[in-house]
Coordinates of C-alpha atoms in Angstrom, one line a residue:
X1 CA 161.2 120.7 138.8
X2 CA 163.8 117.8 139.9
X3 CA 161.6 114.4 139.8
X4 CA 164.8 112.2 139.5
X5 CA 168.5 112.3 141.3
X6 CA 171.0 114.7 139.3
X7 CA 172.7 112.1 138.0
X8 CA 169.7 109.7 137.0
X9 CA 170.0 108.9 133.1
X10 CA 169.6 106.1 130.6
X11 CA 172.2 105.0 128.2
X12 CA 171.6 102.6 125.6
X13 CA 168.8 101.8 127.2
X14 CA 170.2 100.7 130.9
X15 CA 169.2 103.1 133.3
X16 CA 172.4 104.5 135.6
X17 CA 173.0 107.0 138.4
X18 CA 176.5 108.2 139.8
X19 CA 177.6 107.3 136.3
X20 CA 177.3 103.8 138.0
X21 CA 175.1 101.3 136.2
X22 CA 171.8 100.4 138.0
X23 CA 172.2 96.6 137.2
X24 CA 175.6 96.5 138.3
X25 CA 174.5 97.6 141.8
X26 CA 171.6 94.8 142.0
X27 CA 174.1 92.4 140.9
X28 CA 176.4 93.6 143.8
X29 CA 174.3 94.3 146.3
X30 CA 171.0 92.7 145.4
X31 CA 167.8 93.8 146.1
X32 CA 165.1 95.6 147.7
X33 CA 168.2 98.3 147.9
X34 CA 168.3 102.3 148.6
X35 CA 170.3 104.2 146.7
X36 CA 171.4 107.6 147.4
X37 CA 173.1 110.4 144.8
X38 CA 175.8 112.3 146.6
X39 CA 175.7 115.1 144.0
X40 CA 172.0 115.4 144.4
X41 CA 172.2 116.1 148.2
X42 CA 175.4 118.4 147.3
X43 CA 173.5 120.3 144.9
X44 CA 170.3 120.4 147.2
X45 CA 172.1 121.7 150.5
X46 CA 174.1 124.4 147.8
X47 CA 170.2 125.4 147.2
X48 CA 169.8 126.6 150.5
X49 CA 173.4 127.8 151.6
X50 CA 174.0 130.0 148.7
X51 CA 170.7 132.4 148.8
X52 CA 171.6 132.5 152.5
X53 CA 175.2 133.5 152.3
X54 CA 174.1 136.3 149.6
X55 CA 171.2 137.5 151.5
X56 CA 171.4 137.0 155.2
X57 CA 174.6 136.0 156.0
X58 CA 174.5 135.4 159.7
X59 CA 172.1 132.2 158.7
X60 CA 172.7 128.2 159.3
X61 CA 171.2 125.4 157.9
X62 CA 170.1 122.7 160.2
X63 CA 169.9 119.5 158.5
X64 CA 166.9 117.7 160.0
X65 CA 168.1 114.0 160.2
X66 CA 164.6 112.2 161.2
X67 CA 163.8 112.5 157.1
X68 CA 167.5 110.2 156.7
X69 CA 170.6 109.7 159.2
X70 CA 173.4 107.2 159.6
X71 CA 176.9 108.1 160.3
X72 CA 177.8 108.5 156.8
X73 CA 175.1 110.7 156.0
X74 CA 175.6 112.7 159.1
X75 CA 179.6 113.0 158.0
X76 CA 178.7 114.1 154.6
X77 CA 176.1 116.8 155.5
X78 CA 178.3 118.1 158.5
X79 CA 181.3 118.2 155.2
X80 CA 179.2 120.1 153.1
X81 CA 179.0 123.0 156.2
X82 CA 175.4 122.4 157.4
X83 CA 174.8 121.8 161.2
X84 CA 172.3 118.8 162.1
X85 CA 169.1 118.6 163.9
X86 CA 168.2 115.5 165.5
X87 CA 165.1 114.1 167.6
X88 CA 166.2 111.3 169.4
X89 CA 168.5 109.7 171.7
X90 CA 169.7 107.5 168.9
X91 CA 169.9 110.5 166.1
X92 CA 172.2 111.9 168.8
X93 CA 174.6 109.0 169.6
X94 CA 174.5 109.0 165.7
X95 CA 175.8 112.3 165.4
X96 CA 178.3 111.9 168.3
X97 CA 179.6 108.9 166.3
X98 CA 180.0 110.4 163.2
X99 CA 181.9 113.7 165.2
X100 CA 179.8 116.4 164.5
X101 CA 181.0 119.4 167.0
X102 CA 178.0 120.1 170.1
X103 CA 177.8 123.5 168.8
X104 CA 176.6 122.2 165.3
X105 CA 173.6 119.8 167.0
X106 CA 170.5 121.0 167.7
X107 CA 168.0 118.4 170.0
X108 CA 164.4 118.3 169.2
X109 CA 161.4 116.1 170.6
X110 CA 158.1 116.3 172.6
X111 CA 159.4 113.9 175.1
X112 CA 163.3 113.9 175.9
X113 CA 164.0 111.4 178.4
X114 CA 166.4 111.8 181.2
X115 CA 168.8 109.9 179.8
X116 CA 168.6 111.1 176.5
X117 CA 168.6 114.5 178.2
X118 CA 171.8 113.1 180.1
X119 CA 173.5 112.5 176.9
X120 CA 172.6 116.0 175.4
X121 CA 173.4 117.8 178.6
X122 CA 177.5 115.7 178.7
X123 CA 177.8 116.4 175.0
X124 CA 177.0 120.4 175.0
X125 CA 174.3 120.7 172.3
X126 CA 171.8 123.1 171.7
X127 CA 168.5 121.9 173.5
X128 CA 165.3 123.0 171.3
X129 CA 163.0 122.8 174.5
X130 CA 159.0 121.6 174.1
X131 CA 157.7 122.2 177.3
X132 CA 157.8 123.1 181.1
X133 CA 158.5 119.9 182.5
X134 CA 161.4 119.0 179.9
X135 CA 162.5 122.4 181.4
X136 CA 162.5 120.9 185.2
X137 CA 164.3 117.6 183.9
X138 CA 167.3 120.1 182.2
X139 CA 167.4 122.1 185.5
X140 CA 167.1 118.7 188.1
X141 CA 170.0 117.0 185.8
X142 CA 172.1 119.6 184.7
X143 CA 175.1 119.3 187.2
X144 CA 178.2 120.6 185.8
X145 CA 179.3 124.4 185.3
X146 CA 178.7 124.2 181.4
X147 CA 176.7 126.6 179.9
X148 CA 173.4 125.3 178.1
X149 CA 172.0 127.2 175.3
X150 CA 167.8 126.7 175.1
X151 CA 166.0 127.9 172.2
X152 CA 162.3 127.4 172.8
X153 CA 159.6 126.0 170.4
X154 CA 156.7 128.1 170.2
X155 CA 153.3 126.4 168.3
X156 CA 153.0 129.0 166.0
X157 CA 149.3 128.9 165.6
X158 CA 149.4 128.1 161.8
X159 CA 147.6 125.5 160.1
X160 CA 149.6 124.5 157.1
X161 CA 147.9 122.9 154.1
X162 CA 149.6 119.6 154.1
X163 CA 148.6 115.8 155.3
X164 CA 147.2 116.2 158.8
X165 CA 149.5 113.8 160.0
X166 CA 152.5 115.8 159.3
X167 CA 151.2 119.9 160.2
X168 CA 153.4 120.9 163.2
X169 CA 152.3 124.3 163.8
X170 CA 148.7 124.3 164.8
X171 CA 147.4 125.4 168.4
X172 CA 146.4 121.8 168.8
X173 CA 149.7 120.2 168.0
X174 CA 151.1 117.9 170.7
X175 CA 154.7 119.9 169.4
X176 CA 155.5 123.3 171.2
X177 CA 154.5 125.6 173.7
X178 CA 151.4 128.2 173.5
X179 CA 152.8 131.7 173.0
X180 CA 150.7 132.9 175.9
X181 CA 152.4 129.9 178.4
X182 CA 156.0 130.5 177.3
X183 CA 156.9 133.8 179.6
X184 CA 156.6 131.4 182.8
X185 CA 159.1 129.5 181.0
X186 CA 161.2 132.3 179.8
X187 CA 161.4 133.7 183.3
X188 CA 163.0 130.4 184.6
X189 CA 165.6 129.8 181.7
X190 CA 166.3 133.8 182.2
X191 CA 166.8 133.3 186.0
X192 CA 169.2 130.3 185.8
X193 CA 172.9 130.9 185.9
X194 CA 173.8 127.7 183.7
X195 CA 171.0 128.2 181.5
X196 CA 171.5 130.9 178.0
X197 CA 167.8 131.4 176.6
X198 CA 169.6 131.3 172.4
X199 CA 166.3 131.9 170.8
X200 CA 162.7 130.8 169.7
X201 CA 161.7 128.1 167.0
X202 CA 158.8 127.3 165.0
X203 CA 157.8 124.8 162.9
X204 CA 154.6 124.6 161.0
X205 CA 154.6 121.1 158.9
X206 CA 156.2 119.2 156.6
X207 CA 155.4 118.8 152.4
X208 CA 154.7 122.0 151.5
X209 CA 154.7 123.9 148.5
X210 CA 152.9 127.5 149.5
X211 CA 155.2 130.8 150.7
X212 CA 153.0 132.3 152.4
X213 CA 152.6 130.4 155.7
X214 CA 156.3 130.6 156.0
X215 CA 156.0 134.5 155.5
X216 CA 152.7 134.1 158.1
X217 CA 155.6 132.9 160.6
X218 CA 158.3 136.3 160.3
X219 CA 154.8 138.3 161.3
X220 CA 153.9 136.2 164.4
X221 CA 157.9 135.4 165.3
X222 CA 159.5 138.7 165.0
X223 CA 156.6 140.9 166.5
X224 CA 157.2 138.3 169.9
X225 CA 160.9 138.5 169.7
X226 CA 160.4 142.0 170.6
X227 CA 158.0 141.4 173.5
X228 CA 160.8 139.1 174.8
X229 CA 163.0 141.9 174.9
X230 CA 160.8 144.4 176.1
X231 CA 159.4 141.8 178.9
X232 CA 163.0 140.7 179.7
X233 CA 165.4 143.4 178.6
X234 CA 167.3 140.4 176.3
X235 CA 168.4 140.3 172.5
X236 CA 167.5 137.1 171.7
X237 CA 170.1 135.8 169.3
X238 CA 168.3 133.0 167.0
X239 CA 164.9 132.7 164.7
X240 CA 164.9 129.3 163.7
X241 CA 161.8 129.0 161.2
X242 CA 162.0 125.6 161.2
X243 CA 161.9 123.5 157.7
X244 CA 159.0 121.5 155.6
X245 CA 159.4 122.6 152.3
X246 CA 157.9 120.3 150.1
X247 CA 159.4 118.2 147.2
X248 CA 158.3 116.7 143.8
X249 CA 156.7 113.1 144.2
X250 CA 154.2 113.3 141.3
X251 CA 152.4 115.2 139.1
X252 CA 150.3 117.0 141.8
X253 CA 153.3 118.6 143.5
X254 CA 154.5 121.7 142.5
X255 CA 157.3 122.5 145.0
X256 CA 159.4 125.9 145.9
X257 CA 161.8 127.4 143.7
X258 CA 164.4 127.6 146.7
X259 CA 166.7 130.2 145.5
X260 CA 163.6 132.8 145.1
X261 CA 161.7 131.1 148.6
X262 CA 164.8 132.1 150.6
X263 CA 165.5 135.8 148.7
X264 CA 162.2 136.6 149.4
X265 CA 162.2 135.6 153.1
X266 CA 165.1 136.9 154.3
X267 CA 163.6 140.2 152.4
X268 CA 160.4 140.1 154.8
X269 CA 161.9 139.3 157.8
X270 CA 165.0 142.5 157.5
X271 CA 162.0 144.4 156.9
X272 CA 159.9 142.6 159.6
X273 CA 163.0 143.5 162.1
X274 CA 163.3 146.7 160.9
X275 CA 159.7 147.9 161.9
X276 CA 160.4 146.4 164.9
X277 CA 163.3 147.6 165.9
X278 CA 164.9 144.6 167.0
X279 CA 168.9 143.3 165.7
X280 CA 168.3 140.9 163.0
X281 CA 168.6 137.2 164.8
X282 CA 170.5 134.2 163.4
X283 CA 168.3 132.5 161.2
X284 CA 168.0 129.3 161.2
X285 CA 166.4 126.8 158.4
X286 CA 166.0 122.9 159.1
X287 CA 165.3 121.5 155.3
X288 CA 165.9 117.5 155.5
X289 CA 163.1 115.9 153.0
X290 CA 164.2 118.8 150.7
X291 CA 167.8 117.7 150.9
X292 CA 167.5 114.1 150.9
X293 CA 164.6 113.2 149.2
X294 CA 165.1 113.9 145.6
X295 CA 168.3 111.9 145.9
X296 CA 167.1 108.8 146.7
X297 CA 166.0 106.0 144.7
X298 CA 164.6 102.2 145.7
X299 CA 165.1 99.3 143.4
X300 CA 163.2 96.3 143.9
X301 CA 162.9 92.5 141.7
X302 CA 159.9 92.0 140.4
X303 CA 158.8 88.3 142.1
X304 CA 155.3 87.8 140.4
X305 CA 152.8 89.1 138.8
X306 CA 148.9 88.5 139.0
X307 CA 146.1 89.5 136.5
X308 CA 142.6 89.9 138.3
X309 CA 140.7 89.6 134.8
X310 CA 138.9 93.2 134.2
X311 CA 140.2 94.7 137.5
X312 CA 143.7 94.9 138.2
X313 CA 147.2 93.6 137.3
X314 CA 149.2 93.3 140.4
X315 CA 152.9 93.1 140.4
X316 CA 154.4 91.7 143.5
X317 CA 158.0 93.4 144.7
X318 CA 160.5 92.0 147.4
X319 CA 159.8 94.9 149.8
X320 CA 157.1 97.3 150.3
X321 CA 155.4 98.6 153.2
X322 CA 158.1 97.9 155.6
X323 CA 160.7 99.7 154.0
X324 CA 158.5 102.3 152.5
X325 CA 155.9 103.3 154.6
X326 CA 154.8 106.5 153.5
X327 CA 152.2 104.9 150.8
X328 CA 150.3 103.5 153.7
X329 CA 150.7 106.0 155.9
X330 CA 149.9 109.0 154.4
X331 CA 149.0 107.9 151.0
X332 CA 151.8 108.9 149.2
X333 CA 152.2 109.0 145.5
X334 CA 155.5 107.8 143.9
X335 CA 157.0 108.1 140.3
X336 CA 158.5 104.5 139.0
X337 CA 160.7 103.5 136.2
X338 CA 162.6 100.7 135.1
X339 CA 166.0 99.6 135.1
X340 CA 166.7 98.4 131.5
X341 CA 163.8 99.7 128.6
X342 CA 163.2 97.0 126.7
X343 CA 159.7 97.9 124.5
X344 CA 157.6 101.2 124.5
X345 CA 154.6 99.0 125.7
X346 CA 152.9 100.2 128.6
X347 CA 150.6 98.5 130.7
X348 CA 148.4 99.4 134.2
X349 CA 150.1 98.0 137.2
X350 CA 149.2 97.9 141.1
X351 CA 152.5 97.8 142.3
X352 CA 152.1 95.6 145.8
X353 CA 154.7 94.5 148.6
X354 CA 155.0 91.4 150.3
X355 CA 153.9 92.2 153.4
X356 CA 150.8 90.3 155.5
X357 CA 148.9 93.7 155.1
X358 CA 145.7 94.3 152.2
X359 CA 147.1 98.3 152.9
X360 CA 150.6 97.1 151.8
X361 CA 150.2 98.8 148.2
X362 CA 152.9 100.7 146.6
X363 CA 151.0 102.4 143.5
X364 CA 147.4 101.7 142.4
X365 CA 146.9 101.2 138.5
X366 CA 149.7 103.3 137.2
X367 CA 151.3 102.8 133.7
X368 CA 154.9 101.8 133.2
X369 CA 156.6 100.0 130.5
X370 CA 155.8 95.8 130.3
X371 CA 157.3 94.0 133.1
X372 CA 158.3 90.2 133.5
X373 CA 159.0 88.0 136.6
X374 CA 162.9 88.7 137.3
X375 CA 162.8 92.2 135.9
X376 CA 163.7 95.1 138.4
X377 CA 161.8 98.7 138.7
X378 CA 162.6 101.7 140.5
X379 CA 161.4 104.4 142.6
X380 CA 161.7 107.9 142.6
X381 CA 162.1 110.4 145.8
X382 CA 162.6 107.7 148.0
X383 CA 165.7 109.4 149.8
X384 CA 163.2 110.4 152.8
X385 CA 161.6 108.9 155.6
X386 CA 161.8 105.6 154.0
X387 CA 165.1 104.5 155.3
X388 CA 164.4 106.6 158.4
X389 CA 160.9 105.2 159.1
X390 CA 161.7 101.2 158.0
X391 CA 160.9 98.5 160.3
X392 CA 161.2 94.5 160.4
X393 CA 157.8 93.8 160.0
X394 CA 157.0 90.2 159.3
X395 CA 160.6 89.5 160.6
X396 CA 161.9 90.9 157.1
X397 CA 165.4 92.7 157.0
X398 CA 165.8 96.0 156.2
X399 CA 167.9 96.7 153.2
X400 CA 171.4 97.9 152.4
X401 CA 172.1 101.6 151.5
X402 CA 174.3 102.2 148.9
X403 CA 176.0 106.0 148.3
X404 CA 176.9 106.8 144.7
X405 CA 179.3 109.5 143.1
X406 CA 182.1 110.1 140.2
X407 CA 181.1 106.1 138.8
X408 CA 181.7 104.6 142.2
X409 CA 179.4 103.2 145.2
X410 CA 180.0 102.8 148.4
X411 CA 177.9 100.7 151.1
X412 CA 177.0 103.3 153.8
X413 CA 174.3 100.7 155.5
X414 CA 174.8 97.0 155.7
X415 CA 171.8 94.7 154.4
X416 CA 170.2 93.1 157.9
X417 CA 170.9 89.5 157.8
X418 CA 168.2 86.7 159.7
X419 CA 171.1 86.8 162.4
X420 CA 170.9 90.5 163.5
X421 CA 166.8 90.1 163.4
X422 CA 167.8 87.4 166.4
X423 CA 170.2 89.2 167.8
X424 CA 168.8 90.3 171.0
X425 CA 166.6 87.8 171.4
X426 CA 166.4 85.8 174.4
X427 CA 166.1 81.8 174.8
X428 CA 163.4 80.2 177.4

């Protein structure tokens, strides 16, 4: 069970990862400061391609870059041979920048606009389509003789046990269409001459750790593929199952072993096929926290620390809520360390941001080893959604990104200076 980057270690008592040493990147690029392992998300995305290639070869893997994109990231993953899923105008353009090939982007979201739409539609990527009205937008703006491929998200109708904020696949998500509405839908991507119905999708949530709604999905997915084709007399080409698997955070998680997860689904669903009749469809897989997450850390300087006799110590970091959300959001638990071991003393600590927020808590009353004012701690599987969900809050700056491998590390995401937070503002 992975709780730290591959390459996280302690020498001599300083911790290091890349084979870079921790201090030497505060010193160099100060602090609060993400930190990702390249051999982490190597090894990760290797998880997933390698069960795949030996098991169901006509497979891709869709990394999902909401959990963590920027151009570097998107250049590195699209290196390593996986595709890229992305939900947003922006994730796009990001994408476009970095020259990943249309036929390796896949376009998600609830609520395309026309000029995100626009942008997809010039660019030639896959469109994973939500609804019936996104539908009329592709058909009204679509104006040139390329050849769009659709592949249609379908709410599964599985409640996943996960956070309710992140389950995707229940009848009452505002994500996908209702199995029962999707043949109008169907019949009109069918119908149109620029428009190539690829496939179905489903996604059920995000953080988990069980098999078995996953396997839940090849016995609602493949039994409908077939009604497709005996409705519409068409093969459809693509099963994209969508992604979520959950990854270790604390004690409480007890994520998939991968390599088995993927033998024994692409077992079910040949068999699935099989008693169905149907060809076996590209498969499609769209892990991001499960790429990205274990590889990240956060480092942050200790700036005070304040004992509430008989209730609480807090200690007081230069970043917090604003540059990792997820504690406040969905009450996320996270693993901390520090970056040189000085003593075997531990103490209870509330670790707590400097945001204008009571809910801007980190870790409530966890032990790690004595800390002083100055001192710097880290924390564990930050490498998703923090980055990706950061915001200026209190007109703070968001912090640099730093990409480490073979003893070297590379800025992939300037630090925000006072002058880009007043960028586009505009004078009275």
């Amino acid at each position: 069970m992975q709780k730290t980057p591959r390459t996280f270690k302690y020498i001599d008592n300083n911790a290091f990862i890349g084979g870079v040493k921790i201090q030497q990147l505060i010193e160099k690029f100060k602090t609060p400061l993400y930190v990702l392992d390249q051999k982490t998300i190597e090894e990760n995305c290797q998880h997933f391609m390698d069960p795949l290639k030996k098991n169901y070869p006509n497979s891709e893997v869709l990394y999902a870059g909401k959990a963590n994109l920027n151009i570097a990231i998107a250049q590195l993953i699209n290196s390593l041979g996986l595709s890229l899923d992305v939900s947003s105008g922006g994730e796009l353009y990001t994408a476009i920048k970095a020259k990943v090939s249309p036929e390796k982007i896949y376009f998600h979201g609830n609520n395309k606009t026309h000029e995100e739409l626009e942008l997809a539609l010039d660019y030639g990527v896959t469109v994973m389509l939500d609804n019936l009205q996104e539908l009329e937008n592709i058909i009204k703006l679509h104006t040139s003789a390329k050849l769009i491929s659709i592949i249609i998200r379908l709410k599964p109708e599985i409640d996943a046990h996960t956070h309710k904020y992140i389950r995707t696949g229940q009848l009452d998500s505002k994500f996908g269409i209702d199995r029962k509405q999707a043949y109008e839908i169907i019949k009109k991507i069918v119908d149109h001459p620029k428009l190539k119905l690829a496939g179905i999708h489903s996604h059920i949530g995000s953080q988990i750790f069980d098999k078995a709604p996953f396997f839940e999905l090849i016995d609602i997915l493949v039994p409908y593929i077939k009604q497709i084709k005996d409705e519409f007399g068409i093969e459809l080409e693509v099963l994209n199952c969508g992604g979520g698997m959950g990854i270790y955070y604390s004690d409480k998680d007890n994520p998939l072993q991968i390599t088995e997860f993927i033998t024994d689904f692409c077992l079910k669903l040949k068999e699935k096929c099989h008693q169905e009749k149907i060809a076996l469809p590209k498969l499609l897989f769209e892990p991001g926290r499960s790429i990205v997450g274990s590889a990240g850390i956060t480092l942050y300087k200790v700036g005070a620390i304040k004992e509430i006799e008989g209730i609480k110590t807090y200690l007081f970091v230069d970043g917090g809520m604003a540059d990792n959300p997820r504690p406040i959001l969905y009450q996320a638990k996270h693993v901390f360390g520090t970056v040189i071991k000085r003593n075997k003393i531990t103490k209870k600590y509330s670790i707590a941001g400097k945001f204008c927020e009571s809910g801007d808590i980190l870790a409530e009353n966890i032990s790690l080893e004595e800390v002083n004012v100055g001192d710097y701690i880290i924390v564990f599987a930050t490498g998703a959604y923090n980055y990706s969900m950061a915001s200026n809050y209190n007109r703070n700056c968001r912090p640099a990104m730093v990409l480490v491998a073979n003893k070297k590390a590379k800025v992939i995401v300037k630090r925000e200076s006072y002058g880009d937070l007043t960028r586009l503002d505009i004078e009275i």
